[in-house]
Coordinates of C-alpha atoms in Angstrom, one line a residue:
R566 CA -18.0 -51.3 -25.0
P567 CA -20.4 -54.2 -24.6
I568 CA -24.2 -53.8 -25.5
D569 CA -25.4 -57.2 -24.3
I570 CA -27.5 -56.0 -21.7
H571 CA -29.3 -53.5 -24.4
L572 CA -29.6 -56.3 -26.9
A573 CA -31.0 -58.8 -24.4
G574 CA -33.5 -56.7 -23.0
L575 CA -34.7 -55.7 -26.7
T576 CA -34.6 -59.6 -27.7
A577 CA -37.0 -60.2 -24.6
M578 CA -39.3 -57.2 -26.4
G579 CA -39.7 -59.1 -29.6
A580 CA -36.7 -57.4 -31.5
Q581 CA -34.7 -59.7 -34.0
V582 CA -31.3 -59.1 -33.4
C583 CA -28.5 -59.9 -35.8
V584 CA -25.0 -59.2 -34.9
A585 CA -22.5 -58.4 -37.8
A586 CA -18.9 -58.0 -38.1
E587 CA -19.2 -54.2 -37.7
C588 CA -22.6 -53.6 -37.2
V589 CA -25.8 -54.6 -35.2
V590 CA -29.1 -54.8 -37.6
L591 CA -32.2 -55.0 -35.4
R592 CA -35.8 -55.6 -36.7
R593 CA -39.2 -55.6 -35.4
H594 CA -42.5 -56.9 -36.9
G595 CA -45.4 -54.9 -35.4
V596 CA -45.2 -53.4 -32.2
L597 CA -42.8 -54.5 -29.3
R598 CA -44.3 -55.9 -26.6
G599 CA -43.7 -55.5 -22.7
T600 CA -41.6 -57.8 -20.5
D601 CA -40.1 -58.6 -17.4
F602 CA -36.4 -57.8 -17.7
A603 CA -33.7 -58.1 -15.1
L604 CA -30.4 -56.2 -16.0
R605 CA -27.3 -58.2 -15.1
L606 CA -25.9 -55.0 -13.7
P607 CA -27.3 -51.4 -13.4
S608 CA -25.9 -50.2 -16.6
V609 CA -27.1 -46.4 -17.3
G610 CA -27.1 -46.7 -21.2
A611 CA -29.2 -50.1 -21.3
T612 CA -31.7 -48.7 -18.7
L613 CA -32.4 -45.7 -21.0
T614 CA -32.3 -47.8 -24.4
L615 CA -34.8 -50.1 -22.6
M616 CA -36.8 -47.5 -21.0
L617 CA -37.0 -45.5 -24.4
A618 CA -38.2 -49.0 -26.5
A619 CA -40.8 -49.7 -23.8
C620 CA -42.8 -46.3 -24.1
C621 CA -44.3 -47.2 -27.2
A622 CA -44.6 -50.9 -26.5
A623 CA -47.7 -52.9 -26.0
G624 CA -48.5 -54.0 -22.3
V625 CA -46.1 -52.9 -19.3
T626 CA -42.5 -53.4 -19.1
T627 CA -40.8 -53.8 -15.8
L628 CA -37.0 -53.3 -15.5
R629 CA -35.2 -54.9 -12.4
G630 CA -31.7 -53.7 -11.3
A631 CA -32.1 -50.7 -13.3
A632 CA -29.5 -47.7 -12.8
C633 CA -30.4 -45.0 -10.4
E634 CA -28.6 -42.1 -11.6
P635 CA -30.3 -38.6 -11.9
E636 CA -30.3 -38.8 -15.5
I637 CA -32.7 -41.7 -15.5
A638 CA -35.1 -40.0 -13.4
D639 CA -34.6 -36.7 -15.6
T640 CA -35.2 -38.8 -19.0
A641 CA -38.3 -40.3 -17.4
A642 CA -39.6 -37.0 -16.5
F643 CA -38.9 -35.6 -19.9
L644 CA -41.0 -39.0 -21.5
N645 CA -43.6 -38.4 -19.1
A646 CA -44.2 -34.9 -20.2
C647 CA -44.5 -36.1 -23.8
G648 CA -47.2 -38.6 -22.8
A649 CA -45.3 -41.9 -21.6
K650 CA -46.3 -43.5 -18.5
I651 CA -43.1 -44.3 -16.3
T652 CA -42.9 -45.0 -12.5
G653 CA -40.1 -46.0 -10.4
A654 CA -37.6 -44.1 -12.6
G655 CA -34.4 -43.4 -10.1
T656 CA -35.2 -46.6 -8.0
P657 CA -33.9 -50.2 -9.0
V658 CA -37.2 -51.2 -10.5
V659 CA -38.7 -48.9 -13.2
C660 CA -42.2 -49.9 -14.5
I661 CA -43.2 -48.6 -18.1
R662 CA -46.9 -48.8 -19.6
G663 CA -46.5 -48.6 -23.2
T664 CA -48.8 -46.9 -25.5
G665 CA -49.1 -50.0 -27.8
G666 CA -47.7 -48.3 -31.0
E667 CA -49.2 -44.6 -30.4
L668 CA -46.8 -42.0 -30.7
L669 CA -45.8 -39.6 -27.7
D670 CA -46.1 -35.8 -28.0
G671 CA -43.7 -33.1 -27.6
C672 CA -42.8 -30.9 -24.5
V673 CA -40.0 -28.3 -23.5
H674 CA -37.7 -29.8 -21.0
T675 CA -34.5 -28.5 -19.5
V676 CA -31.7 -31.2 -19.3
L677 CA -29.8 -31.7 -15.8
P678 CA -26.3 -30.2 -15.9
D679 CA -23.5 -32.5 -16.5
R680 CA -22.4 -33.5 -13.1
I681 CA -19.2 -35.1 -14.4
A682 CA -18.0 -31.8 -15.6
A683 CA -19.0 -30.2 -12.3
A684 CA -16.8 -33.1 -10.7
T685 CA -13.9 -32.0 -13.1
Y686 CA -13.8 -28.4 -12.2
A687 CA -13.9 -29.6 -8.4
A688 CA -10.7 -31.8 -9.2
A689 CA -9.3 -29.0 -10.9
A690 CA -9.6 -26.6 -7.8
A691 CA -8.4 -29.6 -5.5
I692 CA -5.1 -29.9 -7.6
A693 CA -4.2 -26.3 -8.3
G694 CA -5.4 -24.7 -5.2
G695 CA -7.5 -21.7 -4.4
R696 CA -11.5 -21.8 -4.5
V697 CA -13.9 -22.7 -7.4
T698 CA -17.6 -22.3 -7.2
V699 CA -19.7 -24.5 -9.3
T700 CA -23.3 -23.3 -9.6
Q701 CA -26.7 -24.6 -11.3
C702 CA -25.7 -28.2 -10.1
S703 CA -27.1 -29.9 -6.8
P704 CA -24.1 -31.1 -4.7
V705 CA -26.1 -34.3 -3.8
W706 CA -25.7 -35.4 -7.4
L707 CA -22.1 -36.0 -7.0
A708 CA -22.1 -36.3 -3.0
A709 CA -19.5 -39.3 -3.0
F710 CA -17.0 -37.5 -5.2
L711 CA -17.2 -34.4 -2.6
D712 CA -17.0 -36.7 0.4
F713 CA -13.9 -37.9 -1.4
L714 CA -12.2 -34.1 -1.8
Q715 CA -13.3 -33.4 1.8
G716 CA -11.4 -36.6 2.8
S717 CA -8.5 -35.6 0.8
G718 CA -8.1 -32.2 2.8
C719 CA -10.2 -30.0 0.7
E720 CA -12.9 -27.5 2.3
V721 CA -16.3 -28.3 0.8
A722 CA -19.3 -26.0 1.0
R723 CA -22.3 -27.3 -0.1
G724 CA -25.6 -25.2 -1.0
E725 CA -29.0 -26.0 -2.5
N726 CA -27.8 -25.7 -6.1
E727 CA -24.3 -25.0 -6.0
F728 CA -21.3 -26.2 -4.1
S729 CA -17.6 -24.5 -3.7
I730 CA -14.1 -26.2 -3.4
T731 CA -11.3 -24.6 -1.4
R732 CA -7.8 -25.8 -0.8
D733 CA -5.1 -23.7 0.3
Q734 CA -1.9 -24.1 -1.8
D735 CA 0.5 -24.5 0.7
T736 CA -1.5 -27.7 2.3
K737 CA -0.8 -31.0 0.9
L738 CA -3.6 -33.3 -0.1
R739 CA -4.0 -36.4 2.1
G740 CA -3.6 -39.8 0.1
G741 CA -3.9 -43.5 1.7
Q742 CA -7.3 -43.6 0.3
E743 CA -9.1 -46.9 -0.7
L744 CA -11.9 -46.1 -3.4
V745 CA -14.3 -48.0 -5.2
A746 CA -16.2 -47.0 -7.9
A747 CA -19.8 -47.9 -8.1
A748 CA -23.2 -47.4 -9.5
Y749 CA -25.2 -44.4 -8.1
P750 CA -25.2 -43.1 -5.3
G751 CA -21.4 -44.3 -5.0
L752 CA -18.3 -42.9 -6.7
A753 CA -19.3 -42.6 -10.3
T754 CA -17.2 -44.7 -12.6
D755 CA -16.5 -41.3 -14.8
T756 CA -15.0 -39.8 -11.8
A757 CA -12.5 -42.4 -11.1
P758 CA -9.8 -40.8 -13.3
L759 CA -10.5 -37.7 -11.9
A760 CA -10.0 -38.8 -8.1
A761 CA -6.7 -40.4 -9.5
A762 CA -5.6 -37.1 -10.7
V763 CA -6.1 -35.4 -7.6
L764 CA -4.3 -38.3 -5.5
L765 CA -1.3 -38.1 -7.7
G766 CA 0.5 -35.7 -5.9
A767 CA -1.2 -36.3 -2.5
E768 CA 0.5 -37.9 0.7
G769 CA 0.4 -41.6 0.9
A770 CA -0.4 -44.3 -1.5
S771 CA -3.8 -45.0 -2.6
R772 CA -5.5 -47.5 -4.7
I773 CA -8.9 -47.0 -6.8
Y774 CA -11.2 -50.3 -7.8
D775 CA -13.4 -49.7 -10.7
G776 CA -15.7 -52.8 -11.0
L777 CA -17.8 -51.3 -14.0
F778 CA -15.5 -50.1 -16.7
Q779 CA -13.2 -52.7 -17.5
N780 CA -10.5 -50.4 -19.1
R781 CA -11.2 -47.4 -17.1
F782 CA -7.6 -46.7 -16.1
A783 CA -6.0 -46.4 -19.3
C784 CA -4.5 -43.1 -18.4
A785 CA -2.1 -44.6 -16.1
Q786 CA 0.6 -45.0 -18.5
G787 CA -0.1 -41.0 -19.1
F788 CA 0.4 -40.4 -15.3
A789 CA 3.5 -42.5 -15.3
A790 CA 4.9 -40.5 -18.0
L791 CA 4.3 -37.1 -16.2
G792 CA 6.6 -38.6 -13.2
A793 CA 3.9 -40.3 -11.1
D794 CA 4.0 -43.6 -9.9
A795 CA 1.2 -45.3 -11.2
R796 CA 0.2 -48.5 -12.4
S797 CA -2.8 -50.3 -13.3
E798 CA -3.6 -54.0 -12.8
G799 CA -6.9 -55.0 -14.3
R800 CA -9.7 -52.9 -12.7
L801 CA -7.2 -51.6 -10.1
L802 CA -5.1 -48.6 -10.2
Y803 CA -2.2 -48.2 -7.5
L804 CA -0.7 -44.4 -6.9
G805 CA 2.2 -44.3 -5.0
G806 CA 1.4 -40.5 -4.1
S807 CA 3.6 -37.4 -3.2
A808 CA 4.6 -37.2 -6.9
K809 CA 6.8 -34.5 -8.4
L810 CA 5.1 -34.0 -11.8
H811 CA 7.1 -32.6 -14.7
G812 CA 5.8 -31.8 -18.3
A813 CA 5.6 -34.5 -20.9
T814 CA 3.7 -35.4 -24.1
V815 CA 1.1 -37.8 -23.2
T816 CA -2.0 -39.6 -25.1
A817 CA -5.7 -39.3 -24.1
P818 CA -6.7 -42.9 -24.0
D819 CA -10.6 -42.0 -23.6
L820 CA -12.7 -39.0 -22.6
R821 CA -12.4 -39.0 -18.9
G822 CA -8.8 -40.4 -18.8
G823 CA -7.7 -37.7 -21.3
A824 CA -9.6 -35.1 -19.0
A825 CA -7.7 -36.1 -16.1
L826 CA -4.4 -36.1 -18.0
V827 CA -5.3 -32.4 -18.3
L828 CA -6.0 -31.9 -14.7
A829 CA -2.6 -33.5 -14.1
G830 CA -1.1 -31.0 -16.0
L831 CA -2.4 -28.1 -13.1
G832 CA 0.1 -30.2 -10.6
V833 CA 3.0 -29.7 -12.7
G834 CA 5.5 -27.6 -10.3
D835 CA 8.3 -26.6 -12.5
G836 CA 6.3 -24.6 -15.0
S837 CA 6.9 -27.2 -17.8
C838 CA 4.2 -27.9 -20.4
V839 CA 2.0 -30.9 -20.6
R840 CA 0.9 -31.9 -24.1
V841 CA -2.5 -34.2 -24.5
L842 CA -2.8 -35.6 -27.9
D843 CA -6.0 -37.2 -29.2
A844 CA -7.8 -34.5 -27.6
G845 CA -10.8 -35.3 -29.6
H846 CA -11.8 -37.6 -27.1
I847 CA -12.0 -34.8 -24.6
R848 CA -14.3 -32.8 -26.8
R849 CA -16.9 -35.6 -26.7
G850 CA -17.7 -34.7 -23.2
Y851 CA -16.7 -30.8 -22.7
A852 CA -18.2 -28.0 -24.7
D853 CA -14.8 -26.2 -23.6
L854 CA -12.8 -27.6 -21.2
A855 CA -9.5 -25.6 -22.1
G856 CA -11.6 -22.5 -22.1
D857 CA -13.3 -23.1 -18.5
L858 CA -9.7 -23.8 -16.9
R859 CA -8.4 -20.7 -18.7
R860 CA -11.1 -18.5 -17.1
L861 CA -10.2 -20.3 -13.9
G862 CA -6.7 -19.0 -14.2
A863 CA -4.9 -21.8 -15.9
D864 CA -2.8 -21.7 -18.8
C865 CA -4.6 -23.8 -20.9
R866 CA -4.8 -23.8 -24.9
A867 CA -6.5 -26.3 -27.4
G868 CA -5.8 -26.1 -30.9
R869 CA -4.0 -27.9 -34.0
T870 CA -0.4 -29.2 -33.6
G871 CA 2.1 -26.7 -35.0
T872 CA 3.4 -23.3 -33.8
E873 CA 0.0 -21.5 -33.5
K874 CA -0.2 -18.7 -31.0
G875 CA -0.9 -20.0 -27.4
V876 CA -0.6 -23.5 -28.6
C877 CA 3.0 -25.5 -27.8
P878 CA 4.8 -26.6 -30.6
W879 CA 4.5 -30.4 -31.7
K880 CA 5.1 -32.5 -34.5
C881 CA 2.4 -34.4 -36.1
I882 CA 2.7 -38.2 -35.5
P883 CA 1.0 -41.0 -37.7
K884 CA -2.6 -42.1 -36.4
A885 CA -2.9 -39.2 -33.8
D886 CA -5.5 -36.7 -33.8
P887 CA -4.0 -33.4 -34.8
F888 CA -5.7 -31.5 -32.0
M889 CA -4.2 -31.5 -28.7
A890 CA -4.8 -29.6 -25.2
S891 CA -1.5 -28.0 -23.9
V892 CA -1.8 -27.4 -20.3
A893 CA 0.7 -25.6 -17.7
K894 CA 0.3 -24.8 -14.2
S895 CA -0.1 -21.1 -13.8
T896 CA 2.1 -19.4 -11.0
A897 CA 0.7 -18.2 -7.9
E898 CA 0.5 -14.7 -9.2
N899 CA -1.4 -15.5 -12.0
K900 CA -4.0 -17.6 -9.9
R901 CA -4.6 -14.8 -7.7
A902 CA -5.0 -12.4 -10.5
A903 CA -7.0 -14.3 -12.9
G904 CA -9.0 -17.0 -11.1
F905 CA -8.8 -20.0 -8.9
G906 CA -10.1 -17.5 -6.1
P907 CA -13.2 -16.7 -4.5
Q908 CA -14.6 -15.2 -7.6
A909 CA -14.0 -17.9 -9.9
R910 CA -17.4 -19.4 -10.4
L911 CA -18.3 -21.8 -13.0
P912 CA -21.7 -23.3 -14.1
A913 CA -21.8 -26.8 -14.7
G914 CA -23.3 -26.3 -18.0
N915 CA -26.0 -28.5 -20.1
R916 CA -24.7 -31.2 -22.8
E917 CA -24.6 -29.1 -25.7
N918 CA -21.9 -28.3 -28.2
Y919 CA -19.7 -31.1 -27.4
S920 CA -18.5 -31.3 -31.3
R921 CA -17.7 -27.8 -31.3
V922 CA -14.1 -26.7 -33.2
P923 CA -12.1 -23.6 -31.6
Q924 CA -12.8 -20.8 -33.6
D925 CA -9.6 -20.0 -34.5
L926 CA -8.8 -23.3 -36.7
S927 CA -8.7 -22.5 -40.1
R928 CA -10.4 -25.7 -41.0
P929 CA -12.3 -28.3 -39.4
V930 CA -10.4 -31.8 -38.5
Q931 CA -12.3 -35.2 -38.4
S932 CA -11.9 -37.4 -35.5
R933 CA -11.6 -41.2 -36.1
L934 CA -15.4 -41.3 -34.4
Q935 CA -16.5 -38.7 -37.0
I936 CA -15.0 -40.8 -39.7
D937 CA -16.6 -44.0 -38.5
Q938 CA -19.9 -42.3 -38.2
K939 CA -19.4 -41.3 -41.8
R940 CA -18.6 -44.7 -43.1
M941 CA -21.6 -46.2 -41.4
R942 CA -23.9 -43.6 -43.3
L943 CA -22.4 -44.3 -46.3
E944 CA -23.0 -47.9 -45.8
R945 CA -26.7 -47.6 -44.6
F946 CA -26.9 -45.5 -47.8
L947 CA -25.4 -48.1 -50.0
T948 CA -27.5 -50.7 -48.4
A949 CA -30.7 -48.6 -49.3
C950 CA -29.6 -48.4 -52.8
V951 CA -29.4 -52.2 -52.8
H952 CA -32.6 -52.7 -51.7
F953 CA -34.1 -49.8 -53.9
A954 CA -32.5 -51.6 -56.7
G955 CA -34.0 -55.1 -55.5
R956 CA -37.4 -53.3 -55.5
C957 CA -37.2 -51.8 -59.0
L958 CA -36.2 -55.2 -60.4
T959 CA -39.0 -57.0 -58.7
F960 CA -41.7 -54.2 -60.1
L961 CA -40.4 -54.6 -63.5
R962 CA -40.6 -58.6 -63.6
R963 CA -44.4 -57.9 -62.4
I964 CA -44.9 -55.6 -65.1
D965 CA -43.2 -58.1 -67.8
N966 CA -45.3 -60.7 -66.3
I967 CA -48.5 -58.6 -67.0
N968 CA -47.6 -58.0 -70.7
L969 CA -46.9 -61.6 -71.2
N970 CA -50.3 -62.5 -69.5
Y971 CA -52.2 -59.8 -72.0

């Protein structure tokens, strides 16, 4: 993902940025200074980065065109509890009065529930049918996605801190929708693939446009492998609708695209199995998506490739993450007995244990992301060793000069 907004804002605050082939080196001489900076688009990550950097800078920093997501206001509340002075968080203009280099204090803070995970559970109910209640999550935070589900034919009941999604299994979803992913309070870009999974079997063609994330619909190829009329053209995803999905082996292209492919498996009507490879992407954003869906009544397992209990057999292929999630649509009897009914209640949950490995695995398996992180740590360690050796050499030269002068 591009980080040009992050780097431009930090440069404006006095940081020295050096972009190398595989890394970015940032340096500062003294305390960062406050600045008046306009973001070219309301990036959540850039807003958080610059807001954090400005807390201990000297002077006042004003961020214009900032992201307005609930997570921005929640982070500002946490920082203010630690001693920062932030106003306007959750609006397009955020002002931060820096401490001039003084450190912040600690505090106790409860992080907001994961609203994208909540949207995932809601989409699962829309695809599989039945009823799911998501607790500990205000419906205001994902109002645009709930409005979409309601327009698709689902019944949405909203409370103060929970909401319920209900769909009769005999009622077809309504397609023919034109969706645009936008900054908050619009339809979140992370929910666009989830909305696409809902519309695969809906009656009528639909289109989804994402102007924020350029490669958001990389999951279109996986949808097509499952039997859907789906194709992406740049930032636009076209869905023919009324798809008769069948089992297949697909690859998760990214976090939300992988989750969307798992949800699409709930819509397979012939009882065949959908295997999702590279499921390590999915574990970055969900503590236990397979377990959550299983508690709701779906036949969903996550584990190593092979013939382990509860896992569809799969022959490992080169360069593929040896983890996968296998999903099969539950029968109507299983749904009525085990979930996707009035008794199915699921908390949105906090952002924790994202890297948890299923307990039934005999050994941990490293994803490409983990390998890259270890490689970067090793590179930093070697760089530190080189710097240390240089300082030792300089020290020895000084000692030698002292002895010569003596």
